[in-house]
Amino acid sequence: MSPAAPLELGPLEEFLEERLGLSRASLHLGADLEAVLRERVRARGCADLDVYRRELDRPEFAREELHVLAGQLTVGETYFFREWPQIEAFVEIAMPERFAARPDGDPITVLSAGCASGEEAYSLAIALQGAYPGIIPNRIRVVGVDVNPIAIQRALRRRYSEWTLRAVPDDVRKRCFVRAGEDAELRKEIAALVDFRVKNLLEDDPTFWRPGAFDAIFCRNVLMYLAPQKTVELLERFAGALAPRGFLFLASSESLRATSAAFDVAHTHGIFYYRRSAALPRRAPVDAARGSAWVASIHEASARVAEVAQRVSPPARPGAPRAAGEARKAGAGRPLGPAELAAVDRALQLIGGERFADAMAALAALPAEAASDAHVELLRAVILCQQGDLSRAERACQNALDAGDDGAAHYVLGLCQEQAGDTAGAAQHYKAAARRDPSFAMPHLRLGMLARRAGDMKTTRDELARAAELLVAEQHERLVLFGGGFPRAALIGLCQAELRAQGGRG
């Protein structure tokens, strides 16, 4: 095989999507897929990629290679106490309910699905040990699974950098960690509360996924990398393995949208999460009816969507100076044509259905001049942020701002910073988004949530009250792009519930 000859990746992409669930777009996020495959062909002594692909049909060969490939192609960046309000809700809401549901002393079992190098699973163990010191480990079990054996080895080593511990309070550090050179080592008694296993979430294992096996499942920043059909399959597996009314926690940037009827949405602690329905719905073909309803709901507002797309950037206020990007666009840009508007509308529909790879393909088909449009760059930034490709998302945001975006790009930059753990940077971008467009509700909602986590109750009340007021008239497109799959009423309800809890108007 000539090193210069381009590889035909289609058959391997199809195989990896089927066996690991990774969408074709996500296969290219964290690594150079072609370079990885060239190295594996060489390491296994195969004559060429075709021979390597045929070898993957052998179960033992495939099992070994999938572990290696998973380690090189999946993104495992995480840190302790990530999205802490979810862990609070788990300890304060989920655990008391699950104890009541298992009065005979059956163990409470919590699954960290896609646990990477163990930070999430250990965070749960730390929180549970603090809340129930006399009960763990006899009554509560935490299980962490990941397809990447190298990540599991790191979890078992239990040594972490200061950067990974950046969200851990000082008192918890002193109680749960000891110094180990430049790193911190988790104490053995905490590590003993977690059972780690190498496991592909998409492989059948009736014993592991037995009905009612888990009281709660954390699966954060995993679904965004999966192909749509594999997402549906995994959610069905979760629903079957969760106890009735068990809890499912996804990342704040993920939602079930129309993907599964087996879960009900709930919100406390300023966050959304899910409860397994008491009775599972009968299995139906992959949510064609629900998906059609979602797309139809977008089409009901198509006139407004087209108006937003055609507008691209708002007209300048009389006497207001133009930004450099706006001046550049005014001199060189042009309105999108009918076919281009249709492509943008299609991309928006696909984003609403969480078909991010297809949405990116729709935008990629635009001509070069249209592809640099501020609105198109914004949609591209939203997709990349949802896929976890934060560096490219930030570049697309900057392109949108240079082309005259009205502030939504600052909001996406805030989401990127928040996902990366930089809450101060996120707040600055949310504030910039709100300044650029005072009618934009979502920055105020995020600022309120950040203030709540920081214990700033006055700012929490002020920002959430403003968000609730603005959400009433929020643009439909912004709800599709930034509402996390939740309807207007649910977002308003979240703000009002938090305001009531804080003693404000709700």
PDB file of C-alpha atoms in Angstrom, residues 209-373:
ATOM      1  CA  TRP A 209     -28.429  -4.911  31.159  1.00  0.00           C
ATOM      2  CA  ARG A 210     -31.006  -6.951  33.053  1.00  0.00           C
ATOM      3  CA  PRO A 211     -34.370  -5.238  33.733  1.00  0.00           C
ATOM      4  CA  GLY A 212     -34.245  -2.844  36.659  1.00  0.00           C
ATOM      5  CA  ALA A 213     -30.501  -3.286  37.191  1.00  0.00           C
ATOM      6  CA  PHE A 214     -29.819   0.416  37.735  1.00  0.00           C
ATOM      7  CA  ASP A 215     -31.446   3.090  39.843  1.00  0.00           C
ATOM      8  CA  ALA A 216     -29.707   5.945  38.026  1.00  0.00           C
ATOM      9  CA  ILE A 217     -27.601   6.262  34.887  1.00  0.00           C
ATOM     10  CA  PHE A 218     -25.209   9.101  34.123  1.00  0.00           C
ATOM     11  CA  CYS A 219     -24.411   9.242  30.405  1.00  0.00           C
ATOM     12  CA  ARG A 220     -22.963  12.680  29.773  1.00  0.00           C
ATOM     13  CA  ASN A 221     -21.257  13.858  26.594  1.00  0.00           C
ATOM     14  CA  VAL A 222     -21.696  10.456  24.943  1.00  0.00           C
ATOM     15  CA  LEU A 223     -24.873  10.701  22.858  1.00  0.00           C
ATOM     16  CA  MET A 224     -23.493  13.671  20.907  1.00  0.00           C
ATOM     17  CA  TYR A 225     -20.931  11.361  19.285  1.00  0.00           C
ATOM     18  CA  LEU A 226     -23.343   8.589  18.305  1.00  0.00           C
ATOM     19  CA  ALA A 227     -25.134   7.996  15.031  1.00  0.00           C
ATOM     20  CA  PRO A 228     -28.908   8.680  15.351  1.00  0.00           C
ATOM     21  CA  GLN A 229     -29.963   5.027  15.124  1.00  0.00           C
ATOM     22  CA  LYS A 230     -27.372   4.018  17.710  1.00  0.00           C
ATOM     23  CA  THR A 231     -28.625   6.749  20.045  1.00  0.00           C
ATOM     24  CA  VAL A 232     -32.105   5.245  19.834  1.00  0.00           C
ATOM     25  CA  GLU A 233     -30.741   1.747  20.492  1.00  0.00           C
ATOM     26  CA  LEU A 234     -28.740   2.888  23.511  1.00  0.00           C
ATOM     27  CA  LEU A 235     -31.674   4.773  25.019  1.00  0.00           C
ATOM     28  CA  GLU A 236     -33.843   1.668  24.639  1.00  0.00           C
ATOM     29  CA  ARG A 237     -31.152  -0.295  26.463  1.00  0.00           C
ATOM     30  CA  PHE A 238     -31.037   2.307  29.248  1.00  0.00           C
ATOM     31  CA  ALA A 239     -34.817   2.302  29.560  1.00  0.00           C
ATOM     32  CA  GLY A 240     -34.892  -1.478  29.885  1.00  0.00           C
ATOM     33  CA  ALA A 241     -32.108  -1.564  32.483  1.00  0.00           C
ATOM     34  CA  LEU A 242     -33.427   1.310  34.617  1.00  0.00           C
ATOM     35  CA  ALA A 243     -35.832   0.601  37.441  1.00  0.00           C
ATOM     36  CA  PRO A 244     -39.306   2.122  36.974  1.00  0.00           C
ATOM     37  CA  ARG A 245     -39.022   5.868  37.668  1.00  0.00           C
ATOM     38  CA  GLY A 246     -35.223   5.538  37.690  1.00  0.00           C
ATOM     39  CA  PHE A 247     -33.134   8.565  36.777  1.00  0.00           C
ATOM     40  CA  LEU A 248     -31.165   9.408  33.625  1.00  0.00           C
ATOM     41  CA  PHE A 249     -28.718  12.322  33.593  1.00  0.00           C
ATOM     42  CA  LEU A 250     -27.371  13.637  30.282  1.00  0.00           C
ATOM     43  CA  ALA A 251     -25.008  16.546  29.679  1.00  0.00           C
ATOM     44  CA  SER A 252     -26.630  19.980  29.792  1.00  0.00           C
ATOM     45  CA  SER A 253     -25.939  20.333  26.054  1.00  0.00           C
ATOM     46  CA  GLU A 254     -27.759  17.065  25.264  1.00  0.00           C
ATOM     47  CA  SER A 255     -31.449  16.220  25.324  1.00  0.00           C
ATOM     48  CA  LEU A 256     -33.741  13.398  24.264  1.00  0.00           C
ATOM     49  CA  ARG A 257     -35.863  15.737  22.105  1.00  0.00           C
ATOM     50  CA  ALA A 258     -38.120  13.327  20.175  1.00  0.00           C
ATOM     51  CA  THR A 259     -35.719  10.403  20.480  1.00  0.00           C
ATOM     52  CA  SER A 260     -37.449   8.361  23.183  1.00  0.00           C
ATOM     53  CA  ALA A 261     -40.935   8.112  24.652  1.00  0.00           C
ATOM     54  CA  ALA A 262     -39.633   5.996  27.547  1.00  0.00           C
ATOM     55  CA  PHE A 263     -38.552   8.998  29.641  1.00  0.00           C
ATOM     56  CA  ASP A 264     -40.287  11.942  31.277  1.00  0.00           C
ATOM     57  CA  VAL A 265     -38.484  15.233  31.718  1.00  0.00           C
ATOM     58  CA  ALA A 266     -38.008  16.702  35.211  1.00  0.00           C
ATOM     59  CA  HIS A 267     -36.199  19.736  36.555  1.00  0.00           C
ATOM     60  CA  THR A 268     -34.873  20.792  39.944  1.00  0.00           C
ATOM     61  CA  HIS A 269     -31.646  22.490  41.046  1.00  0.00           C
ATOM     62  CA  GLY A 270     -31.733  24.611  37.901  1.00  0.00           C
ATOM     63  CA  ILE A 271     -31.190  21.651  35.571  1.00  0.00           C
ATOM     64  CA  PHE A 272     -33.175  19.219  33.447  1.00  0.00           C
ATOM     65  CA  TYR A 273     -32.926  15.448  33.787  1.00  0.00           C
ATOM     66  CA  TYR A 274     -35.107  12.425  32.988  1.00  0.00           C
ATOM     67  CA  ARG A 275     -37.195   9.779  34.748  1.00  0.00           C
ATOM     68  CA  ARG A 276     -37.953   6.405  33.236  1.00  0.00           C
ATOM     69  CA  SER A 277     -41.675   6.058  32.639  1.00  0.00           C
ATOM     70  CA  ALA A 278     -43.443   3.737  35.054  1.00  0.00           C
ATOM     71  CA  ALA A 279     -44.520   1.544  32.112  1.00  0.00           C
ATOM     72  CA  LEU A 280     -42.332   1.348  29.036  1.00  0.00           C
ATOM     73  CA  PRO A 281     -44.048   2.163  25.728  1.00  0.00           C
ATOM     74  CA  ARG A 282     -44.394  -0.560  23.153  1.00  0.00           C
ATOM     75  CA  ARG A 283     -41.411  -0.597  20.826  1.00  0.00           C
ATOM     76  CA  ALA A 284     -42.155   1.128  17.530  1.00  0.00           C
ATOM     77  CA  PRO A 285     -40.139   1.873  14.398  1.00  0.00           C
ATOM     78  CA  VAL A 286     -37.486   4.510  15.037  1.00  0.00           C
ATOM     79  CA  ASP A 287     -39.683   7.384  16.136  1.00  0.00           C
ATOM     80  CA  ALA A 288     -40.930   8.292  12.689  1.00  0.00           C
ATOM     81  CA  ALA A 289     -44.136   9.793  14.093  1.00  0.00           C
ATOM     82  CA  ARG A 290     -42.399  11.809  16.805  1.00  0.00           C
ATOM     83  CA  GLY A 291     -39.650  12.881  14.449  1.00  0.00           C
ATOM     84  CA  SER A 292     -42.205  14.004  11.873  1.00  0.00           C
ATOM     85  CA  ALA A 293     -44.054  15.936  14.531  1.00  0.00           C
ATOM     86  CA  TRP A 294     -40.840  17.693  15.536  1.00  0.00           C
ATOM     87  CA  VAL A 295     -40.046  18.647  11.941  1.00  0.00           C
ATOM     88  CA  ALA A 296     -43.650  19.746  11.446  1.00  0.00           C
ATOM     89  CA  SER A 297     -43.414  22.021  14.465  1.00  0.00           C
ATOM     90  CA  ILE A 298     -40.423  23.703  12.859  1.00  0.00           C
ATOM     91  CA  HIS A 299     -42.268  24.081   9.567  1.00  0.00           C
ATOM     92  CA  GLU A 300     -45.150  25.782  11.375  1.00  0.00           C
ATOM     93  CA  ALA A 301     -42.761  28.657  11.997  1.00  0.00           C
ATOM     94  CA  SER A 302     -40.992  28.461   8.620  1.00  0.00           C
ATOM     95  CA  ALA A 303     -41.941  32.012   7.729  1.00  0.00           C
ATOM     96  CA  ARG A 304     -40.159  33.298  10.818  1.00  0.00           C
ATOM     97  CA  VAL A 305     -37.175  31.034  10.202  1.00  0.00           C
ATOM     98  CA  ALA A 306     -36.838  32.287   6.622  1.00  0.00           C
ATOM     99  CA  GLU A 307     -37.142  35.839   7.837  1.00  0.00           C
ATOM    100  CA  VAL A 308     -34.319  35.323  10.319  1.00  0.00           C
ATOM    101  CA  ALA A 309     -32.148  33.569   7.735  1.00  0.00           C
ATOM    102  CA  GLN A 310     -32.736  36.244   5.116  1.00  0.00           C
ATOM    103  CA  ARG A 311     -32.104  39.004   7.617  1.00  0.00           C
ATOM    104  CA  VAL A 312     -28.665  37.546   8.480  1.00  0.00           C
ATOM    105  CA  SER A 313     -27.779  40.561  10.623  1.00  0.00           C
ATOM    106  CA  PRO A 314     -30.149  43.199  11.990  1.00  0.00           C
ATOM    107  CA  PRO A 315     -30.288  46.633  10.431  1.00  0.00           C
ATOM    108  CA  ALA A 316     -28.123  49.117  12.265  1.00  0.00           C
ATOM    109  CA  ARG A 317     -29.878  51.484  14.622  1.00  0.00           C
ATOM    110  CA  PRO A 318     -29.970  55.053  13.327  1.00  0.00           C
ATOM    111  CA  GLY A 319     -26.697  56.742  14.208  1.00  0.00           C
ATOM    112  CA  ALA A 320     -25.146  53.509  15.568  1.00  0.00           C
ATOM    113  CA  PRO A 321     -21.611  52.840  14.338  1.00  0.00           C
ATOM    114  CA  ARG A 322     -21.041  49.669  12.385  1.00  0.00           C
ATOM    115  CA  ALA A 323     -18.593  47.082  13.628  1.00  0.00           C
ATOM    116  CA  ALA A 324     -15.699  46.287  11.341  1.00  0.00           C
ATOM    117  CA  GLY A 325     -17.253  42.938  10.427  1.00  0.00           C
ATOM    118  CA  GLU A 326     -20.567  44.564   9.545  1.00  0.00           C
ATOM    119  CA  ALA A 327     -18.867  47.114   7.330  1.00  0.00           C
ATOM    120  CA  ARG A 328     -16.925  44.395   5.579  1.00  0.00           C
ATOM    121  CA  LYS A 329     -20.078  42.364   5.009  1.00  0.00           C
ATOM    122  CA  ALA A 330     -22.029  45.358   3.794  1.00  0.00           C
ATOM    123  CA  GLY A 331     -19.418  45.978   1.134  1.00  0.00           C
ATOM    124  CA  ALA A 332     -18.820  42.395   0.018  1.00  0.00           C
ATOM    125  CA  GLY A 333     -21.813  40.278   1.016  1.00  0.00           C
ATOM    126  CA  ARG A 334     -25.096  39.559  -0.701  1.00  0.00           C
ATOM    127  CA  PRO A 335     -28.494  38.255   0.426  1.00  0.00           C
ATOM    128  CA  LEU A 336     -28.879  34.497   0.368  1.00  0.00           C
ATOM    129  CA  GLY A 337     -30.745  33.199  -2.675  1.00  0.00           C
ATOM    130  CA  PRO A 338     -33.850  30.962  -2.513  1.00  0.00           C
ATOM    131  CA  ALA A 339     -31.893  27.713  -2.863  1.00  0.00           C
ATOM    132  CA  GLU A 340     -29.425  28.824  -0.198  1.00  0.00           C
ATOM    133  CA  LEU A 341     -32.214  29.815   2.158  1.00  0.00           C
ATOM    134  CA  ALA A 342     -33.759  26.391   1.644  1.00  0.00           C
ATOM    135  CA  ALA A 343     -30.427  24.761   2.548  1.00  0.00           C
ATOM    136  CA  VAL A 344     -30.167  26.876   5.703  1.00  0.00           C
ATOM    137  CA  ASP A 345     -33.752  25.987   6.635  1.00  0.00           C
ATOM    138  CA  ARG A 346     -32.969  22.318   6.068  1.00  0.00           C
ATOM    139  CA  ALA A 347     -29.887  22.552   8.275  1.00  0.00           C
ATOM    140  CA  LEU A 348     -31.991  24.128  11.021  1.00  0.00           C
ATOM    141  CA  GLN A 349     -34.498  21.272  10.821  1.00  0.00           C
ATOM    142  CA  LEU A 350     -31.689  18.737  11.050  1.00  0.00           C
ATOM    143  CA  ILE A 351     -30.191  20.499  14.075  1.00  0.00           C
ATOM    144  CA  GLY A 352     -33.634  20.403  15.702  1.00  0.00           C
ATOM    145  CA  GLY A 353     -33.674  16.643  15.159  1.00  0.00           C
ATOM    146  CA  GLU A 354     -30.081  16.303  16.458  1.00  0.00           C
ATOM    147  CA  ARG A 355     -28.885  15.066  13.060  1.00  0.00           C
ATOM    148  CA  PHE A 356     -25.733  17.137  13.323  1.00  0.00           C
ATOM    149  CA  ALA A 357     -23.629  15.371  10.688  1.00  0.00           C
ATOM    150  CA  ASP A 358     -26.439  15.759   8.140  1.00  0.00           C
ATOM    151  CA  ALA A 359     -26.866  19.411   9.097  1.00  0.00           C
ATOM    152  CA  MET A 360     -23.161  20.029   8.590  1.00  0.00           C
ATOM    153  CA  ALA A 361     -23.350  18.322   5.192  1.00  0.00           C
ATOM    154  CA  ALA A 362     -26.235  20.609   4.191  1.00  0.00           C
ATOM    155  CA  LEU A 363     -24.153  23.662   5.083  1.00  0.00           C
ATOM    156  CA  ALA A 364     -21.054  22.268   3.368  1.00  0.00           C
ATOM    157  CA  ALA A 365     -22.973  22.076   0.095  1.00  0.00           C
ATOM    158  CA  LEU A 366     -23.465  25.856   0.036  1.00  0.00           C
ATOM    159  CA  PRO A 367     -21.303  27.896  -2.349  1.00  0.00           C
ATOM    160  CA  ALA A 368     -18.241  29.524  -0.791  1.00  0.00           C
ATOM    161  CA  GLU A 369     -19.736  33.028  -0.632  1.00  0.00           C
ATOM    162  CA  ALA A 370     -22.862  31.800   1.143  1.00  0.00           C
ATOM    163  CA  ALA A 371     -20.833  29.557   3.455  1.00  0.00           C
ATOM    164  CA  SER A 372     -19.169  32.637   4.989  1.00  0.00           C
ATOM    165  CA  ASP A 373     -22.526  34.233   5.777  1.00  0.00           C
TER     166      ASP A 373
END
